[in-house]
PDB file of C-alpha atoms in Angstrom:
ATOM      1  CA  UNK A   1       0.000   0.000   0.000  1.00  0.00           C
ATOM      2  CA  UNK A   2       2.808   2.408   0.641  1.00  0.00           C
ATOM      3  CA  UNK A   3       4.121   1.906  -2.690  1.00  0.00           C
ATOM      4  CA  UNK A   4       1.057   2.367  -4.496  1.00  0.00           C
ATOM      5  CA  UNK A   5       0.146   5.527  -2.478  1.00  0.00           C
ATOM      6  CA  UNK A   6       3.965   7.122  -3.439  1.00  0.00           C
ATOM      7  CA  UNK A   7       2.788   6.101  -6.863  1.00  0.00           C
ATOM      8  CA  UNK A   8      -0.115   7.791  -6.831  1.00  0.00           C
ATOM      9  CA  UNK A   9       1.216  10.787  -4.828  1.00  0.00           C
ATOM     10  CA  UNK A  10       3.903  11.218  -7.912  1.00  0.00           C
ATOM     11  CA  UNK A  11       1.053  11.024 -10.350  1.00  0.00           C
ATOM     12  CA  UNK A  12      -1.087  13.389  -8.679  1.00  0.00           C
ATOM     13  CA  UNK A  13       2.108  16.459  -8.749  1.00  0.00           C
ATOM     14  CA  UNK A  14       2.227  15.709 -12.081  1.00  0.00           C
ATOM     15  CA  UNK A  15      -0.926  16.562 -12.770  1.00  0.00           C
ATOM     16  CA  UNK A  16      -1.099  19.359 -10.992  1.00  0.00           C
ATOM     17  CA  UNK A  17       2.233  20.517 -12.662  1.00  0.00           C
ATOM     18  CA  UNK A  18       0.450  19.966 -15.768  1.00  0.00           C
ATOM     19  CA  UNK A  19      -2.655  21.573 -14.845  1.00  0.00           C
ATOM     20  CA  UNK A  20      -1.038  25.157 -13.390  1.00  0.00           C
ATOM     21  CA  UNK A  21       1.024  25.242 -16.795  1.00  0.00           C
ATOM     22  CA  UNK A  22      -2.577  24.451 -18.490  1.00  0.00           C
ATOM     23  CA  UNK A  23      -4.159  27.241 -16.513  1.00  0.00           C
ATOM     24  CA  UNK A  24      -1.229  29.849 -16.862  1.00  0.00           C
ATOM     25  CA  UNK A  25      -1.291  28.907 -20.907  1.00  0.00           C
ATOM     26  CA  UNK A  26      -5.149  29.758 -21.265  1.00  0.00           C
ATOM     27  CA  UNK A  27      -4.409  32.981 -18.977  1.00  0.00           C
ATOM     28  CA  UNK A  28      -1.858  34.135 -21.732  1.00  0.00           C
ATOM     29  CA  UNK A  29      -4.024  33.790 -24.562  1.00  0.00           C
ATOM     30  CA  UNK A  30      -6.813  35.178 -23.349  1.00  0.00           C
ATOM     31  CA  UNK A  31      -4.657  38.101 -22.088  1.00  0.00           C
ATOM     32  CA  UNK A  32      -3.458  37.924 -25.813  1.00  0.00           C
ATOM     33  CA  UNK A  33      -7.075  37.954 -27.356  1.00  0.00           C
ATOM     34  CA  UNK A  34      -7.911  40.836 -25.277  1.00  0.00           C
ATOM     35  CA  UNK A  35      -4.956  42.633 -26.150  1.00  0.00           C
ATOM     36  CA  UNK A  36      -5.980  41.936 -29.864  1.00  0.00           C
ATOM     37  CA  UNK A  37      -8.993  43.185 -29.619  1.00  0.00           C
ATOM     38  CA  UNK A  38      -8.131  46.394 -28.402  1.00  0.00           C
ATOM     39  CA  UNK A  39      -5.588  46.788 -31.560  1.00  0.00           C
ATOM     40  CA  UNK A  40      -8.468  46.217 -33.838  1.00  0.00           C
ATOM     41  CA  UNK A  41      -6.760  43.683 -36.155  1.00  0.00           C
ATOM     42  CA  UNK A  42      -8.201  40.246 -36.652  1.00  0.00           C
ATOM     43  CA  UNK A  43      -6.692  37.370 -34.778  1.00  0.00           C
ATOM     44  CA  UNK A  44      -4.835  34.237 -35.842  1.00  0.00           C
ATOM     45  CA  UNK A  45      -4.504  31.466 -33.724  1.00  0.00           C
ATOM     46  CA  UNK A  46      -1.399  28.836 -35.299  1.00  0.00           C
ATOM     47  CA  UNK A  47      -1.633  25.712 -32.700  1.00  0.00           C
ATOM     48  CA  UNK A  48       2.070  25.076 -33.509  1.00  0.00           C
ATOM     49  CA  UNK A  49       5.202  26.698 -34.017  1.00  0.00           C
ATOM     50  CA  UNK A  50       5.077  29.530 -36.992  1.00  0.00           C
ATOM     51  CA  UNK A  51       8.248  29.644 -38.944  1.00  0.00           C
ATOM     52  CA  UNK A  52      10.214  32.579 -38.894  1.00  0.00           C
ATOM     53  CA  UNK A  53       8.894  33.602 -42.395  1.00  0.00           C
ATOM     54  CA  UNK A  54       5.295  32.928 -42.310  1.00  0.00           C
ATOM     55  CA  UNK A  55       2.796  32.897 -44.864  1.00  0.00           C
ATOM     56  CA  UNK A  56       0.758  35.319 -42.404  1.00  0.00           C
ATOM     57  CA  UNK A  57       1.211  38.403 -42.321  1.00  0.00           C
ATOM     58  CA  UNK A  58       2.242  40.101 -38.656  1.00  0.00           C
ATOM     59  CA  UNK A  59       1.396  43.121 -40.178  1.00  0.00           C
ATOM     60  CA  UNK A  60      -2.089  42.549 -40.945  1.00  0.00           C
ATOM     61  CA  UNK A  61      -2.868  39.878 -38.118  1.00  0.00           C
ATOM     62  CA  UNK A  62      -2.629  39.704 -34.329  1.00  0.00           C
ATOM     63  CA  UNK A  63      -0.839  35.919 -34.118  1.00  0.00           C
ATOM     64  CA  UNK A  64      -1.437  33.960 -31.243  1.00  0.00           C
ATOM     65  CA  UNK A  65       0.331  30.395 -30.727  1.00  0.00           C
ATOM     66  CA  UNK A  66      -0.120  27.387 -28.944  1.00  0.00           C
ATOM     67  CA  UNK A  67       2.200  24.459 -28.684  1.00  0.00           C
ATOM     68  CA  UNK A  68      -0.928  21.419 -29.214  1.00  0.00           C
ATOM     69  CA  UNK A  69      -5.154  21.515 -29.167  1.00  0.00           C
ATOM     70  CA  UNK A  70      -5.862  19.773 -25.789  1.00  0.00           C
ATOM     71  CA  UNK A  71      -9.519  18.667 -24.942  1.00  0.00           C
ATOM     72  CA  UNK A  72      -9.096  20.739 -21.361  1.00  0.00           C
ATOM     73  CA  UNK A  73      -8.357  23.851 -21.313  1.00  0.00           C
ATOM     74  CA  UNK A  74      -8.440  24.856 -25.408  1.00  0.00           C
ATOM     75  CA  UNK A  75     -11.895  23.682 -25.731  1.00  0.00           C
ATOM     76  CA  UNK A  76     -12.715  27.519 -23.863  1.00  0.00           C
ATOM     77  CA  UNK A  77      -9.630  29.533 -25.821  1.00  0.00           C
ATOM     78  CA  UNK A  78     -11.482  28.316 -29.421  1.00  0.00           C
ATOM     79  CA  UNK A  79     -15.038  28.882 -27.737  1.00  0.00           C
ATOM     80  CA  UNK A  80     -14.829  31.809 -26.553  1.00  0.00           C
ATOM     81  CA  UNK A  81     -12.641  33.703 -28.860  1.00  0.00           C
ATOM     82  CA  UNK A  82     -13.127  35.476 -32.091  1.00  0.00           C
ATOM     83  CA  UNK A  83     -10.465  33.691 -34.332  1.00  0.00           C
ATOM     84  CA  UNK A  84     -10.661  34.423 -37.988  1.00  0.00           C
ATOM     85  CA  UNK A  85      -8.877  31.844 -38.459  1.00  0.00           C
ATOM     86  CA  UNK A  86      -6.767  28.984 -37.044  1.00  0.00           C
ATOM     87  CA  UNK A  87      -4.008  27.099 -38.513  1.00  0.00           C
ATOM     88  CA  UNK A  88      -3.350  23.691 -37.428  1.00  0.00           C
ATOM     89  CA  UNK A  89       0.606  22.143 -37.814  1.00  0.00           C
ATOM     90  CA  UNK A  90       0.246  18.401 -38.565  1.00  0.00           C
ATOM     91  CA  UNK A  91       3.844  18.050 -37.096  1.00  0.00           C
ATOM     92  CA  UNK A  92       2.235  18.980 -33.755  1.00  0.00           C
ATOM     93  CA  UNK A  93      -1.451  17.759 -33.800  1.00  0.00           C
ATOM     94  CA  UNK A  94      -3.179  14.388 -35.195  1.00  0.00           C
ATOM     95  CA  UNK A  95      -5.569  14.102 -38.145  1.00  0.00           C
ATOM     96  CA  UNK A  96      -7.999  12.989 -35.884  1.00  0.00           C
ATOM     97  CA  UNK A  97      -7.530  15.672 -33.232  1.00  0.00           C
ATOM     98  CA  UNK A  98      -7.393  18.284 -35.656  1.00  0.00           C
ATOM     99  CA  UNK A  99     -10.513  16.591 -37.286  1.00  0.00           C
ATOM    100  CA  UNK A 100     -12.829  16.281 -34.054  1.00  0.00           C
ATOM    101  CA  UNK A 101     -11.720  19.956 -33.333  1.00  0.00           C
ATOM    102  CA  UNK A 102     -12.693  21.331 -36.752  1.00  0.00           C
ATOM    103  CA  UNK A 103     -16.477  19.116 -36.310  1.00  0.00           C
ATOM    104  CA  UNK A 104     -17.024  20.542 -32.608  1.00  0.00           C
ATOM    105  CA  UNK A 105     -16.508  24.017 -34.046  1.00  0.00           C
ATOM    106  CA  UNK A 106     -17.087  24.537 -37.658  1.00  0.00           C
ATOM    107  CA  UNK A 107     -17.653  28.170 -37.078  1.00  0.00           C
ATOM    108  CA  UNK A 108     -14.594  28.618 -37.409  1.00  0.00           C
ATOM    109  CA  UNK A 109     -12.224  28.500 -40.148  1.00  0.00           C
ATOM    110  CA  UNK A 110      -9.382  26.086 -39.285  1.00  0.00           C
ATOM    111  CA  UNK A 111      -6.736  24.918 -42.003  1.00  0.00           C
ATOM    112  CA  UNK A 112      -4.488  22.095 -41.748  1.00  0.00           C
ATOM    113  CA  UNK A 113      -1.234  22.320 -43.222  1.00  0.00           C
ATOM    114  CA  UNK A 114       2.305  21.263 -42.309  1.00  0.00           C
ATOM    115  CA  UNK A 115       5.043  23.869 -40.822  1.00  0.00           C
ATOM    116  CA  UNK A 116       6.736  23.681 -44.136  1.00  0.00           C
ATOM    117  CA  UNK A 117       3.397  24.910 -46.203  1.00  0.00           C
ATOM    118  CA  UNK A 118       3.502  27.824 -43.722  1.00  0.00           C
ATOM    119  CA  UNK A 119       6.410  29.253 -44.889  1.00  0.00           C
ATOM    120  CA  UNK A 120       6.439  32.116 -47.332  1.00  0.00           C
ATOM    121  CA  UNK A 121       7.943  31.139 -50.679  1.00  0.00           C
ATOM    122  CA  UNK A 122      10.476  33.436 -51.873  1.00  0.00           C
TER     123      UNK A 122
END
């Protein structure tokens, strides 16, 4: 029993380790939304890492990032935001992830594309 409870003690910090970087992660971007909205240009949410030159323009758009789409906490960043549109990495998020995303909100305009597609051509 002692092991098993030092098991689940271990488990339970990382969770919570998890769960306060969760928490501090939606408390950026919404800080960032809000921030967007007061500059008046439309927001872009990439759920990935955008390559140094981007197919987006920084000038035009307020760009938000996230490192992955996770059922928890981004579930209220996409519902309660006014993305114009979201790009989705497939280095970073599944098919079916990005697929069960795009069905639970089809409001909004989502793209899938790989890091490589989202750089600008030259």
């Amino acid at each position: 029993l002692k092991s098993e409870l030092t098991i689940n003690q271990r488990e339970l910090k990382k969770q919570i380790t998890k769960n306060e970087k969760l928490e501090k992660s939606v408390f950026k971007l919404k800080s960032d939304v809000e921030t967007q909205r007061n500059l008046k240009n439309p927001s872009v949410l990439v759920v990935g890492n955008l390559p140094e030159k981007s197919i987006i323009d920084s000038q035009q758009y307020q760009i938000s990032s996230i490192a992955n789409l996770d059922q928890n906490g981004d579930d209220i960043l996409l519902e309660k935001s006014n993305w114009i549109k979201v790009y989705v990495q497939s280095e970073y998020v599944s098919t079916e992830k990005y697929l069960e995303f795009r069905k639970k909100y089809p409001k909004i305009p989502m793209s899938y594309l790989s890091r490589e597609q989202m750089k600008k051509g030259e």
